Coordinates of N, CA, C and O in Angstrom, one line a residue:
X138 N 0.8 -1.2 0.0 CA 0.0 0.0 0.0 C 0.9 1.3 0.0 O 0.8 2.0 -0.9
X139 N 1.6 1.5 0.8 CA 2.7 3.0 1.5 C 3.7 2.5 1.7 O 3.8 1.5 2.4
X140 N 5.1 3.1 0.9 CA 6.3 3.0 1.3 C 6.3 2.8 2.5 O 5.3 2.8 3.3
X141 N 7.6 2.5 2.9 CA 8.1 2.7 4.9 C 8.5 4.3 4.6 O 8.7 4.8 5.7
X142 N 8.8 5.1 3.6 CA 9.3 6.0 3.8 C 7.5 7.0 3.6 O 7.1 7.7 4.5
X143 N 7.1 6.9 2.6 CA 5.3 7.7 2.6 C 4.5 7.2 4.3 O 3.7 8.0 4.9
X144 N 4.8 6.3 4.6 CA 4.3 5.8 6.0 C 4.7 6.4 7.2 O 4.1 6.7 8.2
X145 N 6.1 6.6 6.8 CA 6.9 7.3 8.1 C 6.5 9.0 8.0 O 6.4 9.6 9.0
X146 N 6.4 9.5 6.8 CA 6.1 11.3 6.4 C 4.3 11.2 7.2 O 3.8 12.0 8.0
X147 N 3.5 10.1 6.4 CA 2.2 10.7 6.7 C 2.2 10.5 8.6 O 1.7 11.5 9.1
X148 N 2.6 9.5 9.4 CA 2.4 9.2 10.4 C 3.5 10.4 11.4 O 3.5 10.3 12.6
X149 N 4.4 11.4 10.7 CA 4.9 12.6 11.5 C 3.6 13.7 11.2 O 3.1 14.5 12.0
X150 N 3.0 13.7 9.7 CA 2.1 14.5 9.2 C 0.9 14.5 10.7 O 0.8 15.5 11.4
X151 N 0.2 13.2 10.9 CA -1.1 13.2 11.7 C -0.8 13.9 12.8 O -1.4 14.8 13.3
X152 N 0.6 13.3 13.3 CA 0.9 13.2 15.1 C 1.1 14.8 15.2 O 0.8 15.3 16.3
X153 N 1.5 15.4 14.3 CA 2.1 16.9 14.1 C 0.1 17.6 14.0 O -0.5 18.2 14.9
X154 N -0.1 17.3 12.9 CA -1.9 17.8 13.2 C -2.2 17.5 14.0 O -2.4 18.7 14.5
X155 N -2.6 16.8 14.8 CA -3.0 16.5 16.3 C -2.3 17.5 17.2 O -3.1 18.3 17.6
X156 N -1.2 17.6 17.7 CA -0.9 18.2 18.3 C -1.2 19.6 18.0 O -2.2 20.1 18.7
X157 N -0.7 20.3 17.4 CA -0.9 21.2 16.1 C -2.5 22.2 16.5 O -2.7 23.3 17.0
X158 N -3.3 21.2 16.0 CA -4.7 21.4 16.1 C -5.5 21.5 17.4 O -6.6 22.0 17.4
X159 N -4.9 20.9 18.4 CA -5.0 20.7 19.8 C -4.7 21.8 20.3 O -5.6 22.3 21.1
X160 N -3.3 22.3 20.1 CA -2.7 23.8 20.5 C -3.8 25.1 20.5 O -4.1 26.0 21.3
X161 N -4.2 24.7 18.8 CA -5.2 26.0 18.2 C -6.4 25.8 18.8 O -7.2 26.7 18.6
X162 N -6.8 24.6 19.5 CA -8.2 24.1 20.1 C -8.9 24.5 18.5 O -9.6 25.6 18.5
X163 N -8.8 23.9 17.5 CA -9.6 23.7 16.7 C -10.2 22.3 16.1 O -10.6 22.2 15.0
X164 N -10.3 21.4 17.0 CA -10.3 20.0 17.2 C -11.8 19.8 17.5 O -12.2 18.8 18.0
X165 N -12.7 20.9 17.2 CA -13.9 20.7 17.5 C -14.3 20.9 15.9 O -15.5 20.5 15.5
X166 N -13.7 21.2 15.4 CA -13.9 21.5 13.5 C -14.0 20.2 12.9 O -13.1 19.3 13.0
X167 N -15.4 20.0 11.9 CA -15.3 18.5 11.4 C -14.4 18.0 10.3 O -14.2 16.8 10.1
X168 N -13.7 19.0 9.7 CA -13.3 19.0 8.7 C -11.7 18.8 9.1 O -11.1 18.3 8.1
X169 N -10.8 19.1 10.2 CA -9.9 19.3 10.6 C -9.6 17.5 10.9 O -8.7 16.8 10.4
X170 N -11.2 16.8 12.1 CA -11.4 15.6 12.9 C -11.6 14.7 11.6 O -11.3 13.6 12.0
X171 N -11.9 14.8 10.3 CA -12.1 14.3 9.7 C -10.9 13.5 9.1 O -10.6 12.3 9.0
X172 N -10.3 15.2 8.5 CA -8.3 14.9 8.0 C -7.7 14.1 8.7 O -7.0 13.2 8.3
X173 N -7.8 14.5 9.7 CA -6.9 13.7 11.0 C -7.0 12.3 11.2 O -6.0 11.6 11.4
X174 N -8.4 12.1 11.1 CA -8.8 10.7 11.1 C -8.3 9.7 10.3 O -8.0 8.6 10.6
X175 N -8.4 10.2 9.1 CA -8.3 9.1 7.4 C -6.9 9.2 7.5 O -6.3 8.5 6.6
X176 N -6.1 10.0 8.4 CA -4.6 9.7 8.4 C -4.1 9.0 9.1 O -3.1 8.3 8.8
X177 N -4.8 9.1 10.4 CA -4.7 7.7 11.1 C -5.2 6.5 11.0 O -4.6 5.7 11.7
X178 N -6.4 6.2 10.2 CA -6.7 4.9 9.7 C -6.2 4.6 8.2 O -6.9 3.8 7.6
X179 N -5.3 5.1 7.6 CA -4.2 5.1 7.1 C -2.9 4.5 7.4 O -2.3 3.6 6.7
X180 N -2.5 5.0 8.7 CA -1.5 4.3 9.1 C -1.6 3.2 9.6 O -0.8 2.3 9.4
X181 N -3.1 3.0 10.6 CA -3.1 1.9 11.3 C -3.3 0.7 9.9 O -2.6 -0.3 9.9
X182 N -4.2 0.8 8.7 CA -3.9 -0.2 7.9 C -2.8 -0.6 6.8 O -2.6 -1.5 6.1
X183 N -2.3 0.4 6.9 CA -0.4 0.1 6.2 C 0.1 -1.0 7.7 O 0.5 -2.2 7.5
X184 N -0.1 -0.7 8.6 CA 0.3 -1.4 9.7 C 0.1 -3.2 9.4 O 0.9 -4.1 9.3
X185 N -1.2 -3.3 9.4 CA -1.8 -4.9 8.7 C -2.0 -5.3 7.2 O -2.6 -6.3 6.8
X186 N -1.4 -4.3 6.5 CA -1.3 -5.2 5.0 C -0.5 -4.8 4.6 O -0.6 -4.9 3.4
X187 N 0.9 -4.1 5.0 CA 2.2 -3.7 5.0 C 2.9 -5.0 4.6 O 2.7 -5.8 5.4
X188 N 3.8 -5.6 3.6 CA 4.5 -6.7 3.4 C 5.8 -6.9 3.9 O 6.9 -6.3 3.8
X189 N 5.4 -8.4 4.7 CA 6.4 -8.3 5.9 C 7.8 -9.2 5.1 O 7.7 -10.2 4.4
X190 N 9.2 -8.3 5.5 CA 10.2 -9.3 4.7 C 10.7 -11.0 5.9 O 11.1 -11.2 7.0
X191 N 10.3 -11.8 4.7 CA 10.7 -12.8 5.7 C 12.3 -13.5 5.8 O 13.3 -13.2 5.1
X192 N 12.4 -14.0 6.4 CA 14.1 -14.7 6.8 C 14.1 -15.1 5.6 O 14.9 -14.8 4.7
X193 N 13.2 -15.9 5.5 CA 13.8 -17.5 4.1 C 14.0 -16.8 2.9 O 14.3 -17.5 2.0
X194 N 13.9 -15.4 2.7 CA 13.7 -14.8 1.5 C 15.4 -14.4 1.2 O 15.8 -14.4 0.0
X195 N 16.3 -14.1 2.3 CA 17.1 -14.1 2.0 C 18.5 -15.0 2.0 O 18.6 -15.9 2.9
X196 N 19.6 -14.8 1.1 CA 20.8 -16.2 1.2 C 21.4 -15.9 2.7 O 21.6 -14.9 3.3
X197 N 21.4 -17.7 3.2 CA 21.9 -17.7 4.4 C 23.8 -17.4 4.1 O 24.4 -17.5 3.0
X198 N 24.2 -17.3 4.8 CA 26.0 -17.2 4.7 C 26.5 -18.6 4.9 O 26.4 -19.1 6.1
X199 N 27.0 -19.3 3.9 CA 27.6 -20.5 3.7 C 28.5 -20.8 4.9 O 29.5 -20.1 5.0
X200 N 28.2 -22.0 5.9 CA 29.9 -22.1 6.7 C 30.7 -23.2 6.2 O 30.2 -24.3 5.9
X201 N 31.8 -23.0 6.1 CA 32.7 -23.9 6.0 C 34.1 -24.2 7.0 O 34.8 -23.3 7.4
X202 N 34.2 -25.8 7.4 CA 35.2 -26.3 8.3 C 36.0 -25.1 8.4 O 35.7 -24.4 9.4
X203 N 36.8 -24.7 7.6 CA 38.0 -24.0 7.8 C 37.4 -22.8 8.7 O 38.3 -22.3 9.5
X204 N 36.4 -22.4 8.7 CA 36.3 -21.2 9.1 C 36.0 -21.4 10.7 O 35.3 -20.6 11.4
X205 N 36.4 -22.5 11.1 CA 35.9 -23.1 13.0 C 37.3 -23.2 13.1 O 37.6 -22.8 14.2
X206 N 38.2 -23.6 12.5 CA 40.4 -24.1 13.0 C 40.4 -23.0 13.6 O 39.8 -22.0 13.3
X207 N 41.4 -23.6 14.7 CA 42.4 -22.6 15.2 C 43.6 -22.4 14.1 O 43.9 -22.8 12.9
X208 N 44.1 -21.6 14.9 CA 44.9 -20.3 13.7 C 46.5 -21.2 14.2 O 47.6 -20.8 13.8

């Protein structure tokens, strides 16, 4: 759905309006509670359909005897 990097800008964007809008006590405005909202149910579903990287996806590092000898 959202970059980690579009995920990380909108989720400083909300937390910043929130506070922001709180300061100005304009948080009674529907249109402010509105914005605010769809940014945070934004984040919270990048959160659950976000694609998670798994282990097996990447090459494990080969060991080999030699690399256990003492020197």
């Amino acid at each position: 759905m959202l970059s980690d990097k579009m995920s990380f800008i909108l989720t400083i964007v909300v937390s910043f309006g929130f506070a922001i809008s709180g300061m100005l006590d304009i948080l009674d405005n529907f249109v402010v509670i509105t914005l605010l909202m769809l940014g945070f149910i934004l984040v919270v579903a990048n959160l659950f359909t976000h694609d998670k990287v798994q282990i097996e996806d990447y090459e494990k590092p080969q060991t080999r005897k030699e690399d256990f000898e003492a020197y």
